[in-house]
XYZ file of C-alpha atoms in Angstrom:
771
model
C 69.024 -98.510 -111.058
C 70.497 -101.833 -112.029
C 73.690 -102.997 -110.392
C 75.105 -104.467 -113.551
C 73.126 -106.069 -116.332
C 70.608 -107.449 -113.895
C 67.096 -108.361 -114.864
C 64.164 -109.860 -113.039
C 64.558 -113.515 -113.893
C 64.216 -117.016 -112.644
C 67.665 -117.593 -111.113
C 67.846 -120.933 -112.909
C 66.130 -120.900 -116.306
C 66.116 -124.312 -117.947
C 68.517 -124.861 -120.765
C 67.187 -126.629 -123.840
C 69.922 -129.186 -123.126
C 68.222 -130.167 -119.881
C 65.531 -131.937 -121.892
C 68.020 -134.378 -123.408
C 67.980 -136.779 -120.493
C 64.192 -137.047 -120.498
C 64.101 -137.696 -124.235
C 66.590 -140.558 -123.838
C 64.395 -142.318 -121.286
C 61.252 -141.976 -123.432
C 62.936 -143.333 -126.533
C 64.524 -146.219 -124.669
C 61.131 -147.488 -123.496
C 59.595 -147.332 -126.982
C 62.449 -149.020 -128.819
C 62.058 -152.380 -127.134
C 58.449 -152.751 -128.259
C 58.839 -151.301 -131.721
C 61.671 -153.592 -132.747
C 60.955 -156.793 -130.830
C 59.490 -158.815 -133.744
C 61.366 -159.609 -136.938
C 59.910 -160.330 -140.365
C 61.353 -162.248 -143.324
C 61.654 -159.349 -145.796
C 64.197 -158.378 -148.390
C 66.351 -155.415 -147.543
C 64.617 -152.792 -149.743
C 61.180 -153.770 -148.487
C 62.357 -153.745 -144.909
C 63.821 -150.263 -145.351
C 60.662 -148.850 -146.914
C 58.448 -150.237 -144.140
C 60.695 -149.100 -141.339
C 61.921 -145.803 -142.754
C 60.476 -143.656 -139.891
C 61.928 -146.036 -137.310
C 65.348 -145.887 -138.947
C 65.258 -142.089 -138.812
C 64.236 -142.254 -135.141
C 67.113 -144.585 -134.296
C 69.557 -142.397 -136.210
C 68.453 -139.289 -134.316
C 68.637 -141.176 -131.037
C 72.144 -142.446 -131.728
C 73.255 -138.951 -132.686
C 71.743 -137.587 -129.505
C 73.503 -140.167 -127.350
C 76.754 -139.432 -129.160
C 76.330 -135.724 -128.483
C 75.755 -136.428 -124.812
C 78.838 -138.618 -124.608
C 80.822 -135.888 -126.307
C 79.648 -133.291 -123.790
C 80.543 -135.590 -120.922
C 83.964 -136.281 -122.398
C 84.659 -132.532 -122.647
C 83.577 -131.961 -119.082
C 80.439 -129.898 -119.743
C 77.963 -131.497 -117.354
C 76.064 -128.247 -116.937
C 72.979 -129.155 -118.877
C 72.831 -132.710 -117.624
C 73.242 -131.866 -113.961
C 70.768 -129.015 -113.972
C 67.803 -131.219 -113.104
C 69.609 -132.523 -110.044
C 70.816 -129.018 -109.102
C 67.395 -127.420 -108.850
C 66.884 -126.024 -105.376
C 64.761 -128.062 -103.018
C 63.828 -127.316 -99.400
C 66.683 -128.337 -97.146
C 65.982 -131.575 -95.333
C 67.120 -131.279 -91.717
C 68.473 -134.823 -91.921
C 70.998 -133.782 -94.575
C 74.618 -133.062 -93.827
C 77.202 -130.801 -95.474
C 78.767 -132.377 -98.580
C 81.795 -134.570 -97.940
C 84.643 -134.013 -100.371
C 88.031 -135.665 -100.692
C 90.152 -132.615 -101.483
C 93.113 -134.792 -102.444
C 91.208 -136.660 -105.134
C 90.001 -133.838 -107.389
C 91.315 -134.062 -110.973
C 92.775 -130.886 -112.394
C 90.999 -128.878 -115.086
C 93.208 -127.393 -117.792
C 92.151 -124.961 -120.480
C 92.406 -127.051 -123.637
C 89.647 -125.466 -125.688
C 90.001 -121.674 -125.642
C 92.474 -119.650 -127.780
C 94.076 -118.460 -124.525
C 95.463 -121.809 -123.357
C 98.988 -120.458 -122.789
C 98.060 -116.934 -121.692
C 98.914 -115.851 -118.126
C 98.338 -112.623 -116.211
C 98.393 -111.790 -112.497
C 95.889 -108.913 -112.605
C 92.406 -109.349 -114.070
C 89.283 -107.224 -114.438
C 86.137 -109.368 -114.677
C 82.884 -107.914 -116.032
C 79.561 -109.271 -117.251
C 78.367 -107.969 -120.622
C 74.879 -108.010 -122.118
C 75.272 -105.254 -124.722
C 77.895 -103.974 -127.114
C 80.964 -102.462 -125.400
C 80.174 -99.246 -123.533
C 82.475 -96.216 -123.432
C 83.319 -97.127 -119.830
C 84.309 -100.639 -120.871
C 86.525 -99.257 -123.648
C 88.372 -97.283 -120.982
C 88.637 -100.276 -118.642
C 90.385 -102.341 -121.301
C 93.124 -99.703 -121.552
C 94.113 -99.799 -117.867
C 97.797 -100.630 -117.867
C 98.849 -103.979 -116.441
C 95.326 -105.430 -116.126
C 93.636 -107.969 -118.402
C 89.941 -107.395 -119.074
C 87.761 -110.537 -119.134
C 84.193 -110.096 -120.435
C 81.667 -112.820 -119.611
C 78.742 -113.194 -121.977
C 75.231 -114.476 -121.371
C 72.162 -115.301 -123.436
C 71.473 -111.607 -124.074
C 74.964 -110.719 -125.328
C 75.152 -109.930 -129.071
C 76.633 -112.816 -131.052
C 79.263 -110.576 -132.648
C 80.447 -108.989 -129.393
C 84.091 -107.966 -129.622
C 86.490 -105.518 -127.980
C 90.150 -105.240 -128.896
C 92.369 -106.150 -125.961
C 89.649 -107.975 -124.053
C 89.136 -111.704 -123.643
C 85.487 -112.528 -124.318
C 83.898 -115.831 -123.291
C 80.547 -116.547 -124.912
C 78.065 -119.023 -123.469
C 79.327 -121.648 -125.890
C 82.949 -121.071 -124.910
C 82.076 -121.173 -121.220
C 80.418 -124.562 -121.727
C 83.653 -126.092 -123.053
C 85.774 -125.118 -120.021
C 84.590 -128.052 -117.905
C 83.764 -126.167 -114.696
C 81.284 -127.829 -112.353
C 79.635 -124.501 -111.476
C 78.302 -124.103 -115.015
C 75.436 -126.469 -114.248
C 74.057 -124.118 -111.601
C 74.304 -120.775 -113.389
C 71.369 -119.001 -115.093
C 71.890 -118.255 -118.760
C 70.858 -114.588 -118.727
C 72.512 -113.188 -115.615
C 75.672 -111.524 -114.366
C 76.011 -114.515 -112.010
C 77.897 -116.187 -114.845
C 80.893 -114.163 -113.673
C 81.691 -117.176 -111.487
C 82.990 -118.871 -114.640
C 85.109 -115.792 -115.304
C 86.671 -115.844 -111.850
C 87.692 -119.480 -112.310
C 89.068 -118.793 -115.787
C 91.179 -115.905 -114.446
C 92.528 -118.037 -111.572
C 93.260 -120.839 -114.015
C 95.309 -118.352 -116.058
C 97.483 -117.030 -113.262
C 95.355 -114.426 -111.445
C 96.673 -113.070 -108.140
C 94.310 -110.074 -108.012
C 90.819 -109.753 -109.473
C 88.990 -106.448 -109.838
C 85.269 -107.257 -109.789
C 83.720 -104.578 -111.994
C 80.806 -103.675 -114.264
C 80.654 -101.998 -117.645
C 79.325 -98.660 -116.344
C 82.181 -97.715 -114.024
C 85.139 -95.605 -115.083
C 88.223 -95.914 -112.894
C 89.149 -92.409 -111.731
C 92.371 -91.298 -113.467
C 92.505 -94.725 -115.136
C 94.819 -96.172 -112.472
C 93.660 -98.856 -110.041
C 97.003 -98.807 -108.228
C 96.485 -95.160 -107.316
C 93.369 -95.973 -105.310
C 93.625 -99.577 -104.114
C 96.368 -101.545 -102.380
C 97.122 -103.731 -105.373
C 100.320 -105.030 -103.791
C 100.230 -106.330 -100.216
C 103.747 -107.760 -100.052
C 107.027 -106.950 -101.733
C 108.538 -103.730 -103.006
C 105.306 -102.256 -104.286
C 103.392 -102.712 -101.016
C 102.535 -99.729 -98.852
C 104.002 -100.408 -95.429
C 101.534 -98.451 -93.318
C 98.915 -98.666 -90.632
C 95.256 -98.313 -91.595
C 92.525 -96.499 -89.720
C 90.017 -99.002 -88.314
C 86.505 -98.770 -86.910
C 86.505 -99.229 -83.155
C 85.397 -102.577 -81.740
C 84.625 -101.057 -78.342
C 80.849 -101.312 -78.834
C 80.251 -105.068 -78.789
C 76.615 -104.563 -79.824
C 77.540 -102.930 -83.128
C 77.847 -105.438 -85.958
C 77.318 -103.306 -89.096
C 78.405 -99.848 -90.264
C 77.520 -97.461 -93.088
C 80.884 -96.563 -94.679
C 79.344 -93.678 -96.630
C 79.253 -91.631 -93.411
C 83.051 -91.884 -93.155
C 83.369 -90.517 -96.686
C 81.147 -87.467 -96.174
C 77.657 -88.660 -97.198
C 75.818 -89.526 -93.989
C 72.320 -89.496 -95.514
C 73.189 -91.997 -98.258
C 73.347 -95.709 -97.498
C 74.614 -98.727 -99.452
C 72.460 -101.513 -100.829
C 72.395 -104.260 -98.232
C 72.562 -102.054 -95.131
C 69.692 -103.018 -92.787
C 67.060 -100.288 -92.986
C 67.045 -100.116 -89.198
C 70.620 -98.781 -89.363
C 69.950 -96.037 -91.891
C 69.450 -93.490 -89.109
C 72.897 -94.063 -87.607
C 74.497 -91.038 -89.233
C 76.736 -89.681 -86.488
C 80.484 -89.838 -87.074
C 82.779 -92.113 -85.074
C 83.798 -90.960 -81.603
C 87.216 -92.442 -82.337
C 88.972 -95.050 -84.479
C 91.796 -97.497 -83.863
C 94.507 -98.702 -86.253
C 95.547 -101.991 -87.832
C 98.717 -102.958 -89.705
C 98.220 -103.278 -93.433
C 98.880 -106.413 -95.443
C 95.777 -108.526 -94.898
C 93.148 -106.381 -96.590
C 92.286 -109.282 -98.871
C 88.936 -107.724 -99.874
C 89.052 -104.054 -100.867
C 85.775 -102.205 -101.449
C 85.877 -98.989 -103.432
C 83.388 -96.128 -103.181
C 81.643 -95.008 -106.386
C 80.984 -91.384 -107.267
C 78.018 -90.495 -109.463
C 75.638 -93.355 -108.773
C 76.964 -95.217 -105.723
C 75.671 -98.624 -104.737
C 72.274 -97.711 -103.236
C 69.107 -99.729 -102.735
C 65.724 -99.249 -104.372
C 64.306 -97.535 -101.277
C 66.916 -94.786 -101.608
C 66.636 -94.655 -105.387
C 62.862 -94.293 -105.532
C 62.491 -91.891 -102.608
C 65.369 -89.561 -103.553
C 65.107 -89.496 -107.316
C 63.572 -86.380 -108.831
C 62.231 -86.702 -112.357
C 64.742 -87.629 -115.022
C 67.713 -85.947 -113.374
C 70.577 -88.397 -112.925
C 72.221 -88.942 -109.570
C 75.670 -87.376 -109.234
C 76.667 -87.997 -105.619
C 80.235 -87.183 -104.621
C 82.261 -88.591 -101.743
C 85.328 -87.240 -99.971
C 88.385 -88.306 -101.956
C 90.654 -87.044 -99.151
C 89.132 -89.242 -96.427
C 91.495 -92.048 -95.355
C 90.734 -95.651 -96.172
C 89.188 -97.497 -93.231
C 89.285 -101.142 -92.117
C 86.633 -103.219 -90.360
C 87.586 -105.231 -87.272
C 86.332 -108.729 -86.585
C 82.713 -108.571 -85.460
C 81.818 -105.573 -87.655
C 80.489 -105.888 -91.209
C 79.352 -103.749 -94.142
C 77.766 -104.375 -97.558
C 80.245 -105.440 -100.268
C 79.252 -105.341 -103.945
C 80.396 -106.945 -107.191
C 81.237 -103.937 -109.345
C 83.997 -101.990 -107.571
C 85.909 -104.489 -105.453
C 89.384 -106.008 -105.530
C 89.891 -109.548 -104.283
C 93.404 -110.759 -103.496
C 94.246 -114.422 -103.989
C 93.829 -115.251 -100.290
C 90.127 -114.348 -100.677
C 89.425 -115.831 -104.126
C 87.189 -118.456 -102.513
C 84.920 -115.530 -101.524
C 84.120 -114.587 -105.136
C 81.324 -117.177 -105.371
C 77.998 -115.536 -106.280
C 75.046 -117.512 -104.811
C 72.420 -118.604 -107.316
C 69.274 -119.362 -105.274
C 68.558 -115.758 -104.209
C 67.497 -112.740 -106.246
C 70.200 -111.173 -108.392
C 70.031 -107.923 -106.431
C 70.816 -109.845 -103.246
C 73.448 -112.261 -104.569
C 76.579 -110.121 -104.304
C 75.526 -108.594 -100.971
C 74.938 -112.018 -99.398
C 78.265 -113.108 -100.871
C 79.909 -110.105 -99.228
C 78.564 -110.803 -95.734
C 79.292 -114.546 -96.072
C 82.812 -113.784 -97.281
C 83.547 -111.264 -94.521
C 82.681 -113.784 -91.840
C 84.948 -116.428 -93.369
C 87.706 -113.862 -93.918
C 88.072 -113.574 -90.135
C 89.057 -117.259 -90.049
C 92.272 -116.509 -91.989
C 93.065 -113.253 -90.202
C 91.930 -111.071 -93.101
C 89.719 -108.000 -93.126
C 87.827 -105.675 -95.454
C 89.074 -102.157 -96.174
C 86.950 -99.399 -97.743
C 88.658 -96.899 -100.047
C 87.823 -93.317 -101.095
C 86.187 -92.885 -104.542
C 87.797 -95.282 -106.999
C 85.316 -95.231 -109.898
C 82.635 -92.977 -111.338
C 79.430 -94.761 -112.292
C 76.820 -93.126 -114.500
C 73.132 -93.221 -113.656
C 71.968 -94.366 -117.063
C 69.658 -97.273 -116.255
C 66.071 -97.134 -115.000
C 64.971 -98.112 -111.512
C 64.076 -101.601 -110.386
C 61.194 -102.727 -108.156
C 61.404 -103.286 -104.418
C 60.583 -106.968 -104.934
C 64.009 -107.661 -106.441
C 65.576 -106.798 -103.086
C 63.246 -108.814 -100.886
C 66.036 -111.200 -99.867
C 67.942 -108.190 -98.537
C 65.314 -106.223 -96.652
C 63.754 -109.294 -95.077
C 66.842 -111.223 -94.041
C 69.951 -109.057 -93.909
C 69.770 -107.967 -90.283
C 69.122 -111.528 -89.128
C 71.923 -112.749 -91.413
C 74.473 -110.394 -89.858
C 73.495 -111.460 -86.358
C 73.738 -115.116 -87.386
C 77.154 -114.710 -89.020
C 78.718 -112.873 -86.095
C 77.535 -115.611 -83.720
C 78.478 -118.538 -86.002
C 81.376 -120.761 -84.936
C 83.053 -123.796 -86.511
C 85.419 -126.437 -85.152
C 86.632 -127.552 -88.589
C 90.388 -127.495 -89.195
C 90.472 -126.450 -92.851
C 89.042 -123.335 -94.466
C 87.142 -125.171 -97.212
C 85.473 -127.391 -94.619
C 84.402 -124.283 -92.704
C 83.056 -122.784 -95.936
C 80.949 -125.869 -96.618
C 79.718 -125.925 -93.041
C 78.704 -122.264 -93.112
C 76.958 -122.599 -96.480
C 75.003 -125.553 -95.136
C 74.101 -123.647 -91.951
C 72.874 -120.699 -94.026
C 70.617 -123.032 -95.984
C 69.257 -124.458 -92.735
C 68.467 -120.916 -91.594
C 66.748 -120.061 -94.899
C 69.204 -117.414 -96.129
C 69.649 -119.401 -99.326
C 68.598 -122.864 -100.501
C 70.157 -126.314 -100.735
C 71.050 -125.433 -104.300
C 73.699 -123.042 -103.006
C 75.116 -125.738 -100.733
C 75.697 -127.877 -103.819
C 76.930 -124.843 -105.719
C 79.456 -124.114 -102.958
C 80.767 -127.679 -103.193
C 81.093 -127.389 -106.973
C 82.795 -123.988 -106.654
C 85.386 -125.206 -104.149
C 86.149 -128.309 -106.200
C 86.613 -126.136 -109.288
C 89.000 -123.903 -107.344
C 91.114 -126.919 -106.415
C 90.897 -128.226 -109.990
C 92.370 -125.002 -111.439
C 95.266 -125.082 -108.982
C 94.072 -122.818 -106.153
C 95.557 -123.529 -102.721
C 93.234 -122.896 -99.776
C 94.683 -120.438 -97.225
C 95.695 -121.546 -93.763
C 93.515 -120.777 -90.787
C 94.588 -118.113 -88.301
C 93.672 -117.553 -84.665
C 90.123 -116.304 -84.227
C 89.968 -113.087 -82.213
C 86.262 -112.733 -81.473
C 86.286 -115.353 -78.722
C 89.160 -113.689 -76.918
C 88.615 -110.989 -74.277
C 88.688 -107.658 -76.052
C 91.579 -105.450 -74.907
C 90.800 -102.046 -73.514
C 91.393 -99.229 -75.964
C 93.747 -96.799 -74.284
C 93.791 -93.078 -74.916
C 96.939 -93.391 -76.997
C 95.323 -96.000 -79.232
C 92.386 -93.769 -80.105
C 92.642 -92.038 -83.455
C 90.399 -89.165 -84.446
C 88.961 -88.392 -87.829
C 85.974 -86.125 -88.400
C 84.350 -86.700 -91.826
C 83.670 -83.727 -94.023
C 80.035 -82.746 -94.379
C 79.583 -82.778 -98.123
C 76.389 -81.173 -99.452
C 73.643 -83.499 -100.576
C 70.854 -82.202 -102.762
C 67.889 -84.572 -103.041
C 64.265 -83.786 -103.784
C 65.177 -80.105 -103.896
C 66.391 -80.050 -100.291
C 69.949 -78.950 -99.541
C 71.735 -79.414 -96.241
C 72.306 -76.275 -94.241
C 74.362 -75.289 -91.243
C 71.643 -76.545 -88.932
C 72.375 -80.163 -89.846
C 74.613 -80.663 -86.805
C 71.736 -79.722 -84.518
C 69.398 -82.048 -86.383
C 71.824 -84.966 -86.217
C 72.241 -84.293 -82.528
C 68.484 -84.609 -82.108
C 68.418 -87.902 -83.968
C 71.162 -89.261 -81.747
C 69.204 -88.196 -78.643
C 66.028 -89.875 -79.909
C 67.902 -93.037 -80.776
C 69.608 -93.074 -77.403
C 66.258 -92.678 -75.653
C 64.292 -95.265 -77.670
C 67.086 -97.491 -78.982
C 66.051 -100.334 -76.668
C 62.291 -99.968 -77.167
C 60.538 -102.294 -79.628
C 57.863 -100.747 -81.842
C 55.005 -103.129 -82.714
C 52.922 -101.916 -85.655
C 49.655 -103.281 -86.942
C 49.036 -102.374 -90.585
C 45.447 -102.102 -91.772
C 46.613 -100.869 -95.170
C 48.496 -102.657 -97.989
C 51.829 -103.797 -96.538
C 53.270 -104.308 -100.029
C 53.335 -100.544 -100.437
C 54.161 -99.395 -96.932
C 55.972 -102.010 -94.796
C 59.489 -101.067 -95.910
C 58.723 -97.385 -95.511
C 57.415 -97.797 -91.961
C 60.576 -99.685 -91.052
C 62.708 -96.990 -92.627
C 60.882 -94.183 -90.802
C 60.668 -95.675 -87.322
C 63.614 -98.091 -87.519
C 65.934 -95.078 -87.220
C 64.555 -94.457 -83.727
C 63.579 -97.788 -82.180
C 65.388 -101.042 -81.445
C 63.363 -102.797 -84.121
C 59.996 -102.512 -85.861
C 57.765 -105.609 -85.774
C 54.974 -105.381 -88.349
C 51.743 -107.397 -88.201
C 48.809 -107.483 -90.567
C 45.729 -109.567 -91.196
C 47.664 -111.360 -93.962
C 51.136 -112.815 -93.466
C 53.786 -111.696 -95.948
C 57.037 -113.633 -95.568
C 58.790 -111.636 -98.274
C 58.373 -108.454 -96.238
C 58.704 -110.140 -92.802
C 55.129 -109.191 -91.956
C 53.553 -111.456 -89.336
C 49.919 -112.501 -89.269
C 47.649 -111.168 -86.552
C 44.052 -110.159 -85.922
C 43.519 -106.661 -84.643
C 40.441 -107.646 -82.609
C 42.611 -110.055 -80.566
C 46.020 -108.437 -81.064
C 46.821 -108.568 -77.356
C 47.051 -112.373 -77.628
C 49.953 -112.046 -80.097
C 52.001 -109.714 -77.925
C 53.422 -112.235 -75.408
C 55.340 -114.025 -78.178
C 56.912 -110.750 -79.255
C 57.734 -109.855 -75.648
C 59.521 -113.176 -75.286
C 61.422 -112.661 -78.543
C 62.841 -109.339 -77.314
C 63.245 -110.131 -73.639
C 66.072 -107.618 -73.210
C 64.038 -104.663 -74.521
C 63.309 -101.757 -72.203
C 59.690 -101.605 -73.260
C 57.166 -102.138 -76.069
C 55.217 -99.464 -77.920
C 52.142 -100.596 -79.880
C 50.986 -98.460 -82.802
C 48.386 -98.826 -85.528
C 49.281 -97.503 -88.958
C 46.383 -95.037 -88.869
C 48.145 -93.177 -86.048
C 51.265 -91.078 -86.612
C 53.916 -91.020 -83.913
C 55.807 -87.767 -83.349
C 58.658 -89.421 -81.468
C 60.445 -86.137 -80.817
C 57.681 -85.204 -78.373
C 58.023 -88.379 -76.284
C 61.424 -87.747 -74.698
C 59.901 -86.573 -71.433
C 57.825 -89.745 -71.015
C 58.687 -92.148 -68.218
C 59.638 -95.480 -69.833
C 59.027 -97.313 -66.540
C 55.306 -96.447 -66.586
C 52.307 -97.366 -68.711
C 51.272 -94.989 -71.502
C 47.788 -95.012 -72.994
C 45.114 -92.623 -74.237
C 42.794 -92.803 -71.192
C 42.865 -89.011 -70.829
C 42.254 -88.295 -74.520
C 38.753 -87.090 -75.296
C 36.686 -89.606 -77.286
C 39.452 -92.214 -77.125
C 38.201 -93.918 -73.945
C 34.499 -94.151 -73.225
C 32.533 -95.790 -70.398
C 29.404 -97.717 -71.373
C 26.678 -98.793 -68.960
C 25.712 -102.447 -69.429
C 22.765 -102.365 -67.027
C 19.792 -103.766 -68.922
C 21.862 -104.152 -72.082
C 21.675 -107.530 -73.830
C 23.798 -106.764 -76.865
C 27.517 -106.879 -77.689
C 28.494 -104.668 -74.755
C 26.677 -106.918 -72.280
C 28.403 -110.023 -73.639
C 31.806 -108.347 -73.431
C 31.035 -107.155 -69.866
C 30.080 -110.651 -68.795
C 33.400 -112.042 -70.023
C 35.257 -109.212 -68.283
C 33.545 -110.090 -65.004
C 34.674 -113.715 -65.417
C 38.275 -112.655 -65.935
C 38.217 -110.140 -63.064
C 36.755 -112.768 -60.771
C 39.720 -115.064 -61.487
C 42.356 -112.347 -61.056
C 44.935 -112.435 -58.255
C 44.240 -109.928 -55.519
C 46.567 -107.155 -56.707
C 45.037 -107.107 -60.208
C 41.482 -107.310 -58.892
C 41.944 -104.521 -56.373
C 43.456 -102.179 -58.971
C 40.692 -102.856 -61.478
C 37.764 -102.462 -59.072
C 39.195 -99.242 -57.649
C 39.371 -97.804 -61.157
C 35.959 -99.022 -62.354
C 33.780 -98.435 -59.273
C 30.859 -100.341 -60.847
C 30.693 -103.826 -62.360
C 27.777 -102.645 -64.516
C 30.121 -100.474 -66.594
C 32.499 -101.300 -69.418
C 35.415 -99.188 -70.641
C 35.984 -99.116 -74.407
C 39.440 -97.888 -75.374
C 40.462 -97.224 -78.974
C 43.936 -98.693 -78.272
C 45.623 -97.245 -81.369
C 48.704 -96.529 -79.285
C 49.966 -97.733 -75.904
C 53.243 -98.536 -74.158
C 54.167 -101.365 -71.769
C 57.435 -101.171 -69.782
C 59.548 -104.283 -69.340
C 58.798 -104.495 -65.612
C 55.084 -104.930 -66.361
C 55.445 -107.411 -69.232
C 54.996 -110.389 -66.916
C 51.785 -108.884 -65.525
C 50.461 -108.328 -69.057
C 51.273 -111.912 -70.048
C 49.566 -113.243 -66.925
C 46.426 -111.256 -67.750
C 46.379 -112.579 -71.301
C 46.557 -116.058 -69.814
C 43.520 -115.338 -67.629
C 41.496 -114.403 -70.731
C 42.293 -117.793 -72.254
C 39.863 -118.724 -75.018
C 37.361 -115.971 -74.231
C 36.702 -113.673 -77.201
C 37.234 -110.368 -75.462
C 37.782 -107.601 -77.994
C 41.054 -105.653 -78.103
C 39.249 -102.396 -77.284
C 37.878 -104.003 -74.118
C 40.866 -106.123 -73.109
C 43.547 -103.407 -73.244
C 41.754 -100.970 -70.872
C 40.975 -103.898 -68.523
C 44.648 -104.969 -68.517
C 45.955 -101.460 -67.944
C 43.597 -100.722 -65.065
C 44.526 -104.082 -63.522
C 48.271 -103.549 -63.795
C 48.298 -100.098 -62.217
C 46.090 -97.242 -61.120
C 45.225 -94.825 -63.980
C 46.564 -91.967 -61.886
C 50.010 -93.558 -62.233
C 49.848 -93.756 -66.030
C 52.240 -91.391 -67.767
C 50.255 -88.578 -69.345
C 52.549 -88.107 -72.361
C 49.764 -89.097 -74.803
C 47.100 -86.894 -73.242
C 47.761 -84.050 -75.698
C 47.658 -86.156 -78.876
C 45.431 -85.043 -81.741
C 42.503 -87.466 -81.824
C 39.449 -87.447 -84.054
C 37.025 -90.387 -84.390
C 36.785 -89.732 -88.126
C 39.333 -88.163 -90.476
C 38.756 -84.628 -91.795
C 38.454 -83.933 -95.498
C 42.210 -83.379 -95.784
C 44.899 -85.066 -93.691
C 47.106 -81.977 -93.611
C 44.524 -79.951 -91.672
C 44.728 -82.471 -88.834
C 48.471 -82.772 -88.372
C 50.399 -80.996 -85.634
C 54.141 -81.422 -85.088
C 53.662 -80.284 -81.489
C 51.441 -83.252 -80.557
C 52.894 -86.604 -79.407
C 50.699 -88.477 -81.890
C 48.017 -87.810 -84.510
C 44.945 -89.939 -85.262
C 43.549 -90.776 -87.772
C 45.890 -90.650 -90.771
C 45.729 -92.673 -93.963
C 48.880 -94.041 -95.631
C 48.239 -96.557 -98.388
C 51.001 -95.914 -100.948
C 54.548 -94.674 -101.365
C 53.206 -91.310 -102.464
C 51.128 -90.977 -99.288
C 54.205 -91.876 -97.300
C 56.374 -89.214 -98.915
C 53.690 -86.585 -98.301
C 53.574 -87.621 -94.658
C 57.329 -87.343 -94.181
C 57.326 -83.869 -95.747
C 54.872 -82.769 -93.070
C 56.672 -84.620 -90.271
C 59.892 -82.867 -91.253
C 58.669 -79.895 -89.231
C 59.607 -81.907 -86.162
C 62.408 -83.999 -87.718
C 64.034 -82.003 -90.561
C 66.335 -84.901 -91.437
C 63.313 -86.661 -92.940
C 63.752 -84.303 -95.886
C 67.162 -85.875 -96.386
C 66.027 -89.425 -95.761
C 63.045 -89.492 -98.127
């Protein structure tokens, strides 16, 4: 699935024009030496001897003239590209400083549409000849269709009734942003937005050429008018702000599809599929960004697309057209896309599509960035029932194109909700936030410069920045009284994926998921992956992120794209204190290796204030005599004795009572164990006592556990796990949904993962819906 005409591409391919500047410098150096000496020759002789040099000078002069012409027409795109290439953000830099009162206006003097004006525009990116959907878009009454071309658009592209801007036409418009835009991407829509604003736009429908507006009437679905006679004077249902810890929602649940999620939703939130306990209301009129829902192929990510797609059958997912539109309060966000969204003039600044991230992440990052800034002017996002039908006609795309989403989006949301600015103008706040996002690594310095160019272009085409409004998040939140609570229970529309259809038991299954999440929602899962994280990291997060507070993944090799941290399994315990400190408010920490499957539904009875480990599991813990042994065991035992000898009394007493003999060594497999928050400090202290000693994980973990508490006080929840030292011939013969965990199990690919979830669905049937 491609969102528009997106391709895997360098976000900033070099234009052939970008080589002009370098060629000037090279020629300038050579000319001085080649023409420094004169000779007494007649004219014809001089010409014959210097013919090549004359040609060179002529070409050079023509080149310089061409450059001067481009500069005079305002197209600095090619020339500024070298300077606009993204570089790592230097912490000594500051946000750009711009004199907003000294920006010259930009008028359309080159296109055939100089005198054309329209208040309502549809902006699309086109790479192919007009589609049937596009031919229907151009006929929507009262709206002007603007098609933006790129390097892949046919040269003879044409559609009656549409305004088409080719790359060459875009270059003559004089917009600063042109110098930052790739030549073969939908990101060139930024030129289209500016062109529409320049020509009188008050509303812009951000669309693509695969969506058909249902019933061919945007006004039937969206709030096209916010003021005046055509405006709907009504209150709008709004998500509750009562839960201060909730910062993102999945709007698809509200519209009847709770097992579908939008591109850009953190995978950890995919499992939040229960409907709202209650809503509140907000007065309409400031829904400056309006996100429509798409039937057919909604905006979904590659994880959903690849795990739910069956063969060549196209997606045809339907949402509840009778569900009411719903607003988001300050402090709560959702993914916003670039192919089914209306922007009102007060939010035109939020149309900027960042250029330094992957194309599949650009519009989603824009949406979160824009939502945060929208709060500064008192605006909000509203989601509407199905407004378009999009056809699933394009092949899938790889996970790698979404890396900027899956790695950063949860951290981005947290950052944006917490961000504050003391600036007194909106554009200054926008610059400050864009700079802060570059400092945090959400995008690069290139997008800071792009933001500055974008805002200056907005001013140059006559856009007036909105006034700031009072910011509500820093005020005490009012109590929501019984009379202010509004109820709406979403319909449960059937979803058929991978041959599995929802049944009447789904309410029971959702209830189970809510219970599991409530029980483990403040427990951090720490996973060590022995297998290839490129094929499994996202899937592990999707599986367990539904249940736990977060999933921290470590592997022998660091992978920043997938947020996989580096760690060595033999000394993994030395990495844990940093993670404990990072999540200091967590209730506890569960460690799990990827060769062990966790049946979380069988852990509800466990005491989260106690230690859990596999000391009572046959063949998991073994005691080895080191008497007379001079090998590895003896060396490990000697180091253990050193640590025990330096322990405070309470640790030492516990350990010696459990061990009985200092000539013995306990080896624990340590594939799975749990540490409650109240014992984290003890664990960290014990790690400190080990210091630089090379005690193996299988030796250190049993020593720590027996030092922290008596084994008879360990919770026995893991005692019934399925444990085999070596895997059987077939994984499926080993698995039991009645056990708390199963070891060993091999998952090394997406296919292995899907097979696993099919088997695990015996205990969690919703996995058949999720994968």
